[in-house]
Structure formats: C-alpha cells, structure tokens
Coordinates of C-alpha atoms and ligand atoms in Angstrom, one line a residue:
X1 CA 20.2 17.1 -3.9
X2 CA 18.5 19.6 -1.5
X3 CA 19.1 22.4 -4.0
X4 CA 17.5 20.3 -6.7
X5 CA 14.4 20.1 -4.5
X6 CA 14.0 23.8 -5.0
X7 CA 15.1 23.9 -8.7
X8 CA 13.1 21.0 -10.1
X9 CA 9.6 21.9 -11.4
X10 CA 7.2 21.4 -14.2
X11 CA 8.4 23.0 -17.4
X12 CA 12.1 22.7 -17.0
X13 CA 14.1 20.1 -19.0
X14 CA 16.4 17.3 -17.9
X15 CA 19.2 19.3 -19.6
X16 CA 18.5 22.2 -17.3
X17 CA 19.1 19.8 -14.4
X18 CA 22.3 18.6 -16.0
X19 CA 23.6 22.2 -16.3
X20 CA 22.6 22.9 -12.7
X21 CA 24.4 19.9 -11.3
X22 CA 27.4 20.5 -13.4
X23 CA 27.8 24.1 -12.3
X24 CA 27.2 23.3 -8.6
X25 CA 29.7 20.5 -8.7
X26 CA 32.5 22.4 -10.5
X27 CA 31.9 25.5 -8.3
X28 CA 32.5 23.3 -5.2
X29 CA 35.9 22.3 -6.7
X30 CA 34.6 18.8 -7.5
X31 CA 34.2 16.8 -10.8
X32 CA 30.9 15.2 -12.0
X33 CA 31.9 11.5 -12.3
X34 CA 29.3 10.6 -15.1
X35 CA 30.8 13.1 -17.6
X36 CA 32.9 11.0 -20.1
X37 CA 32.6 7.9 -17.8
X38 CA 32.8 5.1 -20.4
X39 CA 31.5 7.6 -23.0
X40 CA 28.5 8.9 -20.9
X41 CA 27.8 12.3 -22.4
X42 CA 26.5 14.3 -19.4
X43 CA 27.2 15.2 -15.8
X44 CA 24.3 13.5 -14.2
X45 CA 21.7 10.8 -14.8
X46 CA 18.0 11.7 -15.1
X47 CA 15.7 8.8 -15.3
X48 CA 12.0 9.6 -15.9
X49 CA 9.0 7.4 -15.3
X50 CA 9.6 4.0 -17.1
X51 CA 13.4 4.7 -17.3
X52 CA 15.1 2.5 -14.7
X53 CA 18.4 4.3 -14.6
X54 CA 21.2 5.9 -16.7
X55 CA 18.8 8.3 -18.4
X56 CA 20.7 10.9 -20.4
X57 CA 19.6 14.6 -19.9
X58 CA 18.2 16.2 -23.0
X59 CA 15.4 18.6 -24.1
X60 CA 12.7 16.5 -22.5
X61 CA 10.3 18.9 -20.6
X62 CA 9.1 17.8 -17.1
X63 CA 5.3 17.6 -16.9
X64 CA 2.9 17.2 -14.1
X65 CA 2.5 13.6 -13.0
X66 CA 6.1 12.6 -13.8
X67 CA 8.4 10.9 -11.4
X68 CA 12.1 11.5 -11.9
X69 CA 15.3 10.0 -10.5
X70 CA 18.3 12.2 -10.4
X71 CA 21.6 10.3 -9.7
X72 CA 24.5 12.5 -8.7
X73 CA 28.1 11.1 -8.4
X74 CA 30.8 13.5 -7.3
X75 CA 34.6 13.2 -7.2
X76 CA 36.2 15.4 -4.6
X77 CA 39.8 15.1 -3.6
X78 CA 40.0 11.8 -5.5
X79 CA 37.0 10.2 -3.7
X80 CA 33.7 9.3 -5.3
X81 CA 30.3 9.6 -3.6
X82 CA 27.1 8.2 -5.3
X83 CA 23.5 9.0 -4.5
X84 CA 20.1 9.5 -6.1
X85 CA 16.7 10.6 -5.1
X86 CA 13.2 10.7 -6.6
X87 CA 11.5 14.0 -7.4
X88 CA 7.7 14.3 -7.9
X89 CA 6.6 16.7 -10.6
X90 CA 3.3 18.6 -10.1
X91 CA 0.3 16.3 -9.3
X92 CA 1.5 12.7 -9.2
X93 CA -0.9 9.8 -9.0
X94 CA -1.3 7.9 -5.8
X95 CA -0.1 4.8 -7.5
X96 CA 3.2 6.5 -8.6
X97 CA 3.6 8.1 -5.2
X98 CA 3.3 4.7 -3.5
X99 CA 6.0 3.2 -5.8
X100 CA 8.3 6.1 -4.9
X101 CA 7.7 5.8 -1.2
X102 CA 8.0 2.0 -1.1
X103 CA 11.3 2.3 -3.0
X104 CA 12.6 4.7 -0.4
X105 CA 11.5 2.2 2.3
X106 CA 13.4 -0.5 0.4
X107 CA 16.6 1.5 0.3
X108 CA 16.3 2.3 4.1
X109 CA 15.6 -1.4 4.9
X110 CA 18.6 -2.4 2.8
X111 CA 20.8 0.1 4.7
X112 CA 19.5 -1.2 8.0
X113 CA 20.6 -4.7 7.1
X114 CA 24.2 -3.5 6.7
X115 CA 26.1 -4.9 9.7
X116 CA 29.8 -6.0 10.1
X117 CA 30.7 -9.7 9.7
X118 CA 27.4 -10.6 8.0
X119 CA 26.9 -11.4 4.3
X120 CA 25.9 -8.7 1.9
X121 CA 23.0 -10.9 0.8
X122 CA 21.2 -9.7 3.9
X123 CA 20.6 -6.4 2.1
X124 CA 18.6 -8.0 -0.8
X125 CA 16.8 -10.3 1.6
X126 CA 15.5 -7.3 3.6
X127 CA 14.4 -5.5 0.4
X128 CA 12.7 -8.5 -1.1
X129 CA 10.5 -8.8 2.0
X130 CA 9.1 -5.4 1.3
X131 CA 8.5 -5.9 -2.4
X132 CA 6.8 -9.3 -1.7
X133 CA 4.4 -7.5 0.6
X134 CA 3.8 -4.6 -1.8
X135 CA 3.6 -6.6 -5.1
X136 CA 6.5 -4.9 -6.8
X137 CA 9.5 -6.4 -8.6
X138 CA 13.2 -5.7 -8.2
X139 CA 15.7 -5.1 -11.0
X140 CA 18.2 -7.9 -11.1
X141 CA 20.4 -6.8 -14.0
X142 CA 21.9 -3.9 -12.1
X143 CA 23.4 -3.7 -8.6
X144 CA 24.8 -1.6 -5.9
X145 CA 28.6 -1.5 -5.8
X146 CA 31.7 -0.6 -3.8
X147 CA 32.6 3.0 -4.3
X148 CA 35.6 5.1 -3.2
X149 CA 38.7 5.6 -5.3
X150 CA 36.8 4.3 -8.3
X151 CA 33.2 4.6 -9.5
X152 CA 32.3 0.9 -9.4
X153 CA 34.1 -1.7 -7.3
X154 CA 33.5 -4.8 -5.3
X155 CA 31.4 -5.8 -3.4
X156 CA 28.4 -6.2 -5.7
X157 CA 25.3 -5.5 -3.8
X158 CA 22.3 -7.3 -5.2
X159 CA 18.9 -5.9 -4.1
X160 CA 16.9 -9.1 -4.4
X161 CA 16.8 -12.3 -2.3
X162 CA 19.5 -14.9 -3.1
X163 CA 20.9 -18.0 -1.6
X164 CA 24.2 -17.6 -3.4
X165 CA 27.2 -17.1 -1.2
X166 CA 28.1 -13.5 -1.0
X167 CA 30.9 -11.3 0.4
X168 CA 31.1 -10.6 4.1
X169 CA 30.7 -6.9 5.1
X170 CA 33.7 -5.7 7.2
X171 CA 34.3 -2.4 8.9
X172 CA 35.8 0.2 6.5
X173 CA 33.9 -1.0 3.4
X174 CA 32.1 1.7 1.5
X175 CA 29.4 0.7 -1.0
X176 CA 26.0 1.9 -2.4
X177 CA 22.5 0.6 -1.6
X178 CA 20.4 1.6 -4.6
X179 CA 17.4 -0.6 -5.3
X180 CA 15.5 -0.1 -8.5
X181 CA 11.9 -1.2 -8.0
X182 CA 9.3 -1.7 -10.7
X183 CA 5.5 -1.6 -10.8
X184 CA 5.4 -4.5 -13.3
X185 CA 8.1 -6.9 -14.5
X186 CA 11.7 -6.8 -13.3
X187 CA 12.8 -7.3 -16.9
X188 CA 14.5 -4.3 -18.6
X189 CA 16.3 -3.4 -21.8
X190 CA 18.8 -0.8 -22.9
X191 CA 17.9 1.7 -25.6
X192 CA 20.0 2.3 -28.8
X193 CA 21.9 5.1 -27.1
X194 CA 23.7 2.4 -25.2
X195 CA 22.8 3.8 -21.8
X196 CA 19.1 4.4 -21.1
X197 CA 17.7 1.4 -19.2
X198 CA 13.9 1.1 -19.5
X199 CA 11.3 -1.3 -18.2
X200 CA 10.3 -4.0 -20.7
X201 CA 6.6 -3.5 -20.1
X202 CA 6.7 0.3 -20.1
X203 CA 5.5 0.5 -16.5
X204 CA 7.1 2.8 -13.9
X205 CA 10.4 2.3 -12.1
X206 CA 11.8 4.1 -9.1
X207 CA 15.2 4.3 -7.4
X208 CA 16.8 5.8 -4.3
X209 CA 20.6 5.6 -3.6
X210 CA 22.9 6.2 -0.7
X211 CA 26.6 5.5 -0.2
X212 CA 27.2 3.8 3.2
X213 CA 30.2 2.9 5.4
X214 CA 30.3 -0.3 7.3
X215 CA 31.5 0.4 10.9
X216 CA 32.5 -1.9 13.8
X217 CA 29.0 -1.5 15.2
X218 CA 26.7 -1.1 12.2
X219 CA 26.4 1.4 9.4
X220 CA 26.9 5.1 8.7
X221 CA 25.2 6.8 5.7
X222 CA 27.8 9.1 4.3
X223 CA 25.7 10.8 1.6
X224 CA 23.4 12.4 4.1
Ligands
LIG301 N1 25.5 6.6 -10.6 C1 25.2 5.4 -11.3 C2 25.3 4.3 -10.2 O1 24.6 4.4 -9.2 C3 26.1 5.1 -12.4 C4 26.0 6.0 -13.5 S1 27.1 5.6 -14.7 C5 26.8 6.8 -15.8 O2 26.0 3.4 -10.2 F1 27.8 6.8 -16.7 F2 25.6 6.6 -16.4 F3 26.8 8.0 -15.3
LIG302 CO1 25.7 3.7 -7.6
LIG303 CO1 24.3 6.5 -8.6

C-alpha cells in the first residue's frame, strides 16, 4: 500500500494499478486472492468515486479530483490478509476529502471498539456515532468478515448500529473492519458485470480496511 502511494497519480489507469499489485505480490512469493476468486477477473479491487467496492481494474484513466479505494488481499503461506486504503488524485474537493478522512476515522473507531468478551456489534455502534455526527450513511449490504485460512469467514462484522444479538469477540479471532461510508443514501446496486457495487444516487463512497487480531487485552492491527 505504501508503494502504491508513490505509484498512483493522475494519468495512470486502474489496470496499471492491477499490474503493479500483481507483480509486487508474486515477486514476494505470495498470491493475489481476488484473482479468479468466484470469477473475479483481476488481482486487486479499484473502486473510484461512486463505486462502493469490488471495482474491476480496466482502462479507466485517473483524473484530478478522483478518490480511489484500492483493496489488496494477499495469500502468503496459506494465510489471507485483507486491507484497503483511499488515494486522492490531484486536487480533490474539500467535500470529498472530508468523506475520505471521516471514513478513516470510522475504521479506527471501529477497531478501537474491538475488545475481548464483548459483542462484535460494539464495532458498528462506534462507527454509527461518527456518521450520525457527520451526516453520512453506512453501507448495510456488505460487511467485514473473519479472515485467515479463507477469504471470508465468520464472524460477520456489521458497520452500522444494531440491536441484534451478535457474536462475542474472543482472543485469537482475526477479522476485518472495513466500513463503506456514503455521502448520500446507504442504498447501493451491483452493475451488470456482477461485481462493481455503486451508490444508488451516484454520490461518493469511501472505504478503509484493516485486518485485526483480538487479543486478551484488546486488539492488534495486523495489516500495519
Ligand atoms: N477484499 C474484499 C473484502 O474486503 C473482497 C474482494 S472479493 C473480490 O472483502 F473478488 F472482489 F476481489
Ligand atoms: Co475484507
Ligand atoms: Co478487502
């Protein structure tokens, strides 16, 4: 992700990012988990502006003002790690920057709520407090997930407030915290390619993701 910070700029394509991530991953002796995962055609997800997640890299050229999520999942020695960050292209509006920053704050607040012997619903409660204050909405159709020997496992990590009974976090659990936060409605839809999730109102969406480990005393971020 740090190398992408240096690589990503106005004028390159999302396919350039795909090639970059693929090569770095393979050179490290690892495998890019998205490639051929349930038919996903590329090695990384690139989700631009109104794309919520699962964007497929293609010939789209990055332009000034864009906000882009790059979601990297790597399999090394049989174990998966899953993380994503936002990248700002050129001159980004204050509004878009605020969404990106608040979404990062949401992820960090969610991670801070991770604690042994408490319900996973504490994560969504913490995130929802921030979006209430900021006037943003939270994607409900997609969640964080257990990760480790498989890509997506229990527990399901919802990023919004819920009264529903949820699983209890216990030491040794590894899962993602990956809130997708929208400027407008939380509603989203999937494009005809079967993957790309976009906001229903065409407004911006942002996402940050870490993989975390529940410990006896709290939480450790393992994708840092
Ligand atoms: N990395 C995504 C997540 O956070 C999943 C991508 S699945 C793919 O769960 F097939 F689109 F790559
Ligand atoms: Co994930
Ligand atoms: Co991910």
